[in-house]
Structures are given as structure tokens and as C-alpha cells.
Coordinates of C-alpha atoms in Angstrom, one line a residue:
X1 CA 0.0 0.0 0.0
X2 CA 1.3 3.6 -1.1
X3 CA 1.5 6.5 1.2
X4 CA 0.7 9.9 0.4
X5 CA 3.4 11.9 1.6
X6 CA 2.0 15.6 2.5
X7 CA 5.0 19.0 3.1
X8 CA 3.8 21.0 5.8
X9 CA 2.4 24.5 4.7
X10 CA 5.0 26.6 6.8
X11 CA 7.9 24.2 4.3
X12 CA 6.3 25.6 1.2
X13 CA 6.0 28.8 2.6
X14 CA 9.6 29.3 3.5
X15 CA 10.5 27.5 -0.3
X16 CA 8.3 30.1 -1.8
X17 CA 10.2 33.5 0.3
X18 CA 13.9 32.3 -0.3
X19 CA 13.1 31.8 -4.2
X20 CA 11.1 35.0 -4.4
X21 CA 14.2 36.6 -2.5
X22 CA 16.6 35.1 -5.0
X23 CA 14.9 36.6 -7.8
X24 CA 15.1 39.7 -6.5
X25 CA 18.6 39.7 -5.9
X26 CA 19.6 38.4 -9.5
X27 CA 17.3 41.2 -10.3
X28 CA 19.3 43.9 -8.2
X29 CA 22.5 42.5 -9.3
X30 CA 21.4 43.1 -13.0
X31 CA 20.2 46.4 -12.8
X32 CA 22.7 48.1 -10.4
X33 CA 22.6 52.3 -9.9
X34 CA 25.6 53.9 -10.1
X35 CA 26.1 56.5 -7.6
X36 CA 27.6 59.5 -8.3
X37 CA 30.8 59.9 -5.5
X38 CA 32.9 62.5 -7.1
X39 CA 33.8 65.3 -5.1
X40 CA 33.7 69.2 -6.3
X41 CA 35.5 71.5 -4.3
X42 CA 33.6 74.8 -3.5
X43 CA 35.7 76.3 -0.9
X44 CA 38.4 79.2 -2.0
X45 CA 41.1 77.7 -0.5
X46 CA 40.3 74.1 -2.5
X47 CA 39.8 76.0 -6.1
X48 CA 42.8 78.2 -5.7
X49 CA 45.1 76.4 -3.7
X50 CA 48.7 78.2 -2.5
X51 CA 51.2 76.7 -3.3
X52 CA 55.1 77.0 -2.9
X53 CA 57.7 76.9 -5.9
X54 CA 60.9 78.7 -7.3
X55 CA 61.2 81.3 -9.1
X56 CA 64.1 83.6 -10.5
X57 CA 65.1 86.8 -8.9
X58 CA 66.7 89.2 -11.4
X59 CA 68.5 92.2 -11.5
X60 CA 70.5 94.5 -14.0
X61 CA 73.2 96.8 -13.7
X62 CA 75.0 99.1 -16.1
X63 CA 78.6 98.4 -17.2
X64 CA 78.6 101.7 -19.0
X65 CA 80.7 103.7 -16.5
X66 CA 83.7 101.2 -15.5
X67 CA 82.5 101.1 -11.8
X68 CA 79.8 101.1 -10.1
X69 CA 79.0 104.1 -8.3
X70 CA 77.0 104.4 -5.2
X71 CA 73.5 104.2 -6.3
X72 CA 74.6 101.0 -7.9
X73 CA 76.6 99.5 -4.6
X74 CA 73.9 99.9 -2.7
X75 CA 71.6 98.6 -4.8
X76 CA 73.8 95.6 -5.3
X77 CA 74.2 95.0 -1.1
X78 CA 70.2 95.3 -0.8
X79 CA 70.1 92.8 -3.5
X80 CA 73.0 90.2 -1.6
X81 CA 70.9 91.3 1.8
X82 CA 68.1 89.7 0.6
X83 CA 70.3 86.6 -1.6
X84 CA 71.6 85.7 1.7
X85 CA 68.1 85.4 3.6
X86 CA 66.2 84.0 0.6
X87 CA 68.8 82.0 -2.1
X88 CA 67.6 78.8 -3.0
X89 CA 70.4 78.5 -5.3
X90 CA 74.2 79.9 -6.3
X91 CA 73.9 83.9 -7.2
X92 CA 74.5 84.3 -10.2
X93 CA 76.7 87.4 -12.0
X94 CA 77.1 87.5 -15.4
X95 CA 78.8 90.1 -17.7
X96 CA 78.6 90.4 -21.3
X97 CA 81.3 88.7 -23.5
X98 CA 81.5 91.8 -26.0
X99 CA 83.3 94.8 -23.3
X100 CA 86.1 94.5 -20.9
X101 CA 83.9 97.2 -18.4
X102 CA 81.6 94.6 -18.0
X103 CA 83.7 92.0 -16.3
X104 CA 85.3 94.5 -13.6
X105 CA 82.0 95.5 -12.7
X106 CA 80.9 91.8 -12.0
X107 CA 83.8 91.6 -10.2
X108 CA 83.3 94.6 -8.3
X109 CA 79.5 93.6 -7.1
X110 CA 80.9 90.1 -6.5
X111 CA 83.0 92.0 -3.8
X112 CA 79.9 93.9 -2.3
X113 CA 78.1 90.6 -2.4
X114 CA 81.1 89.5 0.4
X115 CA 81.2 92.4 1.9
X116 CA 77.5 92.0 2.8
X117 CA 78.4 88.2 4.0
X118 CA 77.4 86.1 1.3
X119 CA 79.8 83.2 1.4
X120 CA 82.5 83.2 -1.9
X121 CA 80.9 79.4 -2.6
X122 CA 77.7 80.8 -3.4
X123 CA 78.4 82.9 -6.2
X124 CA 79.7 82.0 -9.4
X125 CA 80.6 85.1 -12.4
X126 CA 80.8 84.0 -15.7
X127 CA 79.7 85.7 -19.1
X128 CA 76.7 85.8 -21.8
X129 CA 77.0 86.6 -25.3
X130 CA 76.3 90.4 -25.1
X131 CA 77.6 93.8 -26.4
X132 CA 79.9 96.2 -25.0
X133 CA 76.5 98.4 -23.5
X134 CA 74.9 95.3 -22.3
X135 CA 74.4 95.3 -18.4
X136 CA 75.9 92.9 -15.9
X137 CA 72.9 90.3 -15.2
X138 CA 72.6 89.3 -11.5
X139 CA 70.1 86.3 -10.1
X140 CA 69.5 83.4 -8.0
X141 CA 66.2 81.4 -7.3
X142 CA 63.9 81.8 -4.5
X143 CA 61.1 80.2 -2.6
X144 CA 57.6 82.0 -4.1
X145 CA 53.5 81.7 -2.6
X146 CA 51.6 81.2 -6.1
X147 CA 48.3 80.3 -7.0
X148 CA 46.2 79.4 -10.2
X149 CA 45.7 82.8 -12.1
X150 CA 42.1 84.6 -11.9
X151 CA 40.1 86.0 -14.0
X152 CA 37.4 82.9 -15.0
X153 CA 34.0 84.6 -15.4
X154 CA 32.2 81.3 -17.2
X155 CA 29.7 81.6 -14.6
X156 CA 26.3 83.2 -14.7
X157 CA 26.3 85.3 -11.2
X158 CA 22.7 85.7 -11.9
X159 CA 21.7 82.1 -12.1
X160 CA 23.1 80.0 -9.4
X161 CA 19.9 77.3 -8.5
X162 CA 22.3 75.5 -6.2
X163 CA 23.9 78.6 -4.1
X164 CA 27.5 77.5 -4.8
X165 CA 29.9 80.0 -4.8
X166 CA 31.2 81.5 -8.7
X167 CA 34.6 80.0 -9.9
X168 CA 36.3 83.2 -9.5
X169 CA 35.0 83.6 -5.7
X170 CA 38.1 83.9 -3.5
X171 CA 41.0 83.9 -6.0
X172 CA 42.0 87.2 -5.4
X173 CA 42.0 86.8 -1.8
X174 CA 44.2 83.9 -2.2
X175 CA 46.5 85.6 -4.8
X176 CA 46.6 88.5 -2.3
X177 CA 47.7 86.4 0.8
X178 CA 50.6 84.3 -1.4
X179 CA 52.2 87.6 -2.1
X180 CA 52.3 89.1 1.7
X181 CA 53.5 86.2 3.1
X182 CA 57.1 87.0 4.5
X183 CA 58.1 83.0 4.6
X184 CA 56.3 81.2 1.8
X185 CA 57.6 77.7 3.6
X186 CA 55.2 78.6 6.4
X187 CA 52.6 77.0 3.4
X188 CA 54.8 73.6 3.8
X189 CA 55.7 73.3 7.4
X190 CA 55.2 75.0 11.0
X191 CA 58.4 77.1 12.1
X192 CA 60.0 75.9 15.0
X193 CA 59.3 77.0 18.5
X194 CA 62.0 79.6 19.2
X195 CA 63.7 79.4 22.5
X196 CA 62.7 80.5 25.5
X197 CA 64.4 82.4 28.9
X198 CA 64.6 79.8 31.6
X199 CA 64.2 82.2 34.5
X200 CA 61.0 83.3 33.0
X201 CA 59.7 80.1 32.3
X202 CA 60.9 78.6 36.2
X203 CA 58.7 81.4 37.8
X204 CA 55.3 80.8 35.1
X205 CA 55.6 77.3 35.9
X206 CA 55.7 78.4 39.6
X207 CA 53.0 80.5 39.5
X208 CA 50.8 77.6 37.8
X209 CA 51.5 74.9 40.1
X210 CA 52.0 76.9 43.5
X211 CA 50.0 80.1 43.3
X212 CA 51.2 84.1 42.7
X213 CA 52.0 83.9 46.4
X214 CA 54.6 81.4 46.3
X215 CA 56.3 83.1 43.0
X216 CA 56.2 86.9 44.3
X217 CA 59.7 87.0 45.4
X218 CA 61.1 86.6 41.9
X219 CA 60.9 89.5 39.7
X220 CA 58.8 87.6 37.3
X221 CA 56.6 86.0 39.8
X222 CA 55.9 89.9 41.3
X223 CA 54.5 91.0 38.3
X224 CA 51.3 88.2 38.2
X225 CA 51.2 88.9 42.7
X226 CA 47.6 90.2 43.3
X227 CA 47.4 93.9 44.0
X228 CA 47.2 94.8 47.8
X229 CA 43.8 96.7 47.9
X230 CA 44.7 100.0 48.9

């Protein structure tokens, strides 16, 4: 005698939900929506970033006389004042090929240059194909803020549906900061923390841990003592 074998209801049931749910998933896996991750910078700072790079330092002066005269020197000691601060590389002199003038002057503004205590190692005086009239050519490269250049007006300032700011917003700012700067490697790296007097810095610490009372016999410590009320 055959039996009838019956599958409970809650069996099919679960059959039923894990194949539905396997459609479904083929189905998602088919048809996936790509979502759009990439990221537009708005802020000033993003769009015009500062950054730091050389750039050439130049500077001219006329062979015409023989010598330099004393407009001319101190031109040439402001320019080694600020070689020696802000040289990235050798200083350069050069004096044109065509005139004998020229050459004594380059040597005469490579003497200023020591005089004014930039080391003989850092500048090298050679020539350049140049006339008799030509002018002795002085540079070196130095550290320089820049930025991308302004000036990009694509956008309608009248029509702006999602309130971002125009592509031009902020560049002159930036342009503006990257030329005051007096250290453009502040943009790479925080100075270092200049040193500081250990008498003063004995009598802070004991007025922090100990109270103005305990530091008023220093000089220091009498200074942050609470007026006597008078």
C-alpha cells in the first residue's frame, strides 16, 4: 500500500520567500545604480590652492661707466641682503662677453656681495653673449607663494539654482595672501618654537603649580602677585 506523503504549509512557505528573494537579488545585481561619488570643491582655498615653488630673482646693472657708483653698490648690497636670507640656489653674476667694463663690474658687485656676508661658494661670475652696452645680469632662485591665475568669469552670477559659490569667488584673496606672506615655507611646514628664557619660564611654571604667592619673590613672579587693595 502507497502512502501519500504531504510537506507541511510553513515548508512551502519558506520554499516560496527564499526563491522570491533570489529573484530579486539576481534582479538587483542586473540592474545596479551607479552613484555619483565624485567630489567638487567649493571652498576658495580648494579652487585656488597656495602653493610654494621657485622662481628667478633678477636684476640688472649698467657696465657703462667702469665702476659702479654708489646708487649702484647699494643697490647691489640690498640685492646680496636679501640673496643671503632667501637664495635657493648659487647667485648668479654674469657680464657680457663683448666689453672689458663689464667684467670689472661683475667683479666689483661680487665683492659687495662678500662684503655683505654672502659666502664666496655661493656665487659663481661667468659671461653671456652680449655687447659692449649690455648690463651685468645678477640672479638666483627663491622660494615664491603662487596660485592658479584669476580671472574665470564662465559663470552666470545671476543664475546660481544650487547657491555654490562662482569660480572666480576667493582667487584674489588667495592671490593677495601668497604675495604678503614673508616666509612662503610657512605654506609647507610649521616654524619651530623659538627658544625660550629659563628664568621666566621657572617662575610661570611656579606661579601655575604653587600660586602668585609662592612666585612673588622673583621678579617675574611679582608682576602676576595680586594687587594689595589700597
Amino acid at each position: 500500500m502507497q502512502k501519500n506523503i504531504t510537506r507541511p504549509a510553513s515548508s512551502l512557505f519558506g520554499s516560496t520567500m527564499l526563491l522570491l528573494t533570489a529573484v530579486a537579488l539576481s534582479g538587483c545585481s542586473q540592474g545596479e545604480i551607479a552613484l555619483e561619488d565624485d567630489y567638487v570643491p567649493t571652498a576658495h582655498y580648494e579652487r585656488y590652492p597656495i602653493t610654494v615653488r621657485k622662481a628667478p630673482v633678477k636684476m640688472g646693472i649698467a657696465a657703462r661707466a667702469g665702476g659702479l657708483t654708489r646708487e649702484q653698490i647699494n643697490a647691489a648690497a640690498n640685492f646680496a641682503a636679501d640673496a643671503r636670507q632667501n637664495a635657493e640656489t648659487k647667485i648668479s653674476i654674469k657680464w657680457p662677453s663683448g666689453g672689458a667694463r663689464g667684467r670689472r663690474i661683475a667683479q666689483d658687485i661680487a665683492g659687495v656681495f662678500v662684503n655683505q656676508g654672502v659666502p664666496r661658494a655661493m656665487i659663481r661670475v661667468a659671461s653671456y653673449p652680449g655687447g659692449a652696452s649690455a648690463p651685468v645680469q645678477i640672479s638666483y632662485l627663491r622660494k615664491v607663494a603662487v596660485t592658479a591665475e584669476c580671472g574665470d568669469w564662465s559663470d552666470n552670477l545671476a543664475d546660481v539654482p544650487n547657491n555654490t559659490p562662482y569660480v572666480n569667488y576667493g582667487c584674489a584673496t588667495q592671490h593677495n595672501i601668497a604675495a604678503m606672506v614673508a616666509n612662503p615655507e610657512d605654506f609647507e611646514r610649521p616654524r619651530a618654537m623659538s627658544p625660550v628664557t629659563a628664568a621666566n619660564r621657572t617662575a610661570a611654571m611656579t606661579i601655575y603649580y604653587q600660586g602668585a604667592e609662592a612666585a612673588g619673590s622673583s621678579s617675574f613672579g611679582s608682576s602676576f602677585a595680586p594687587a594689595a587693595s589700597r
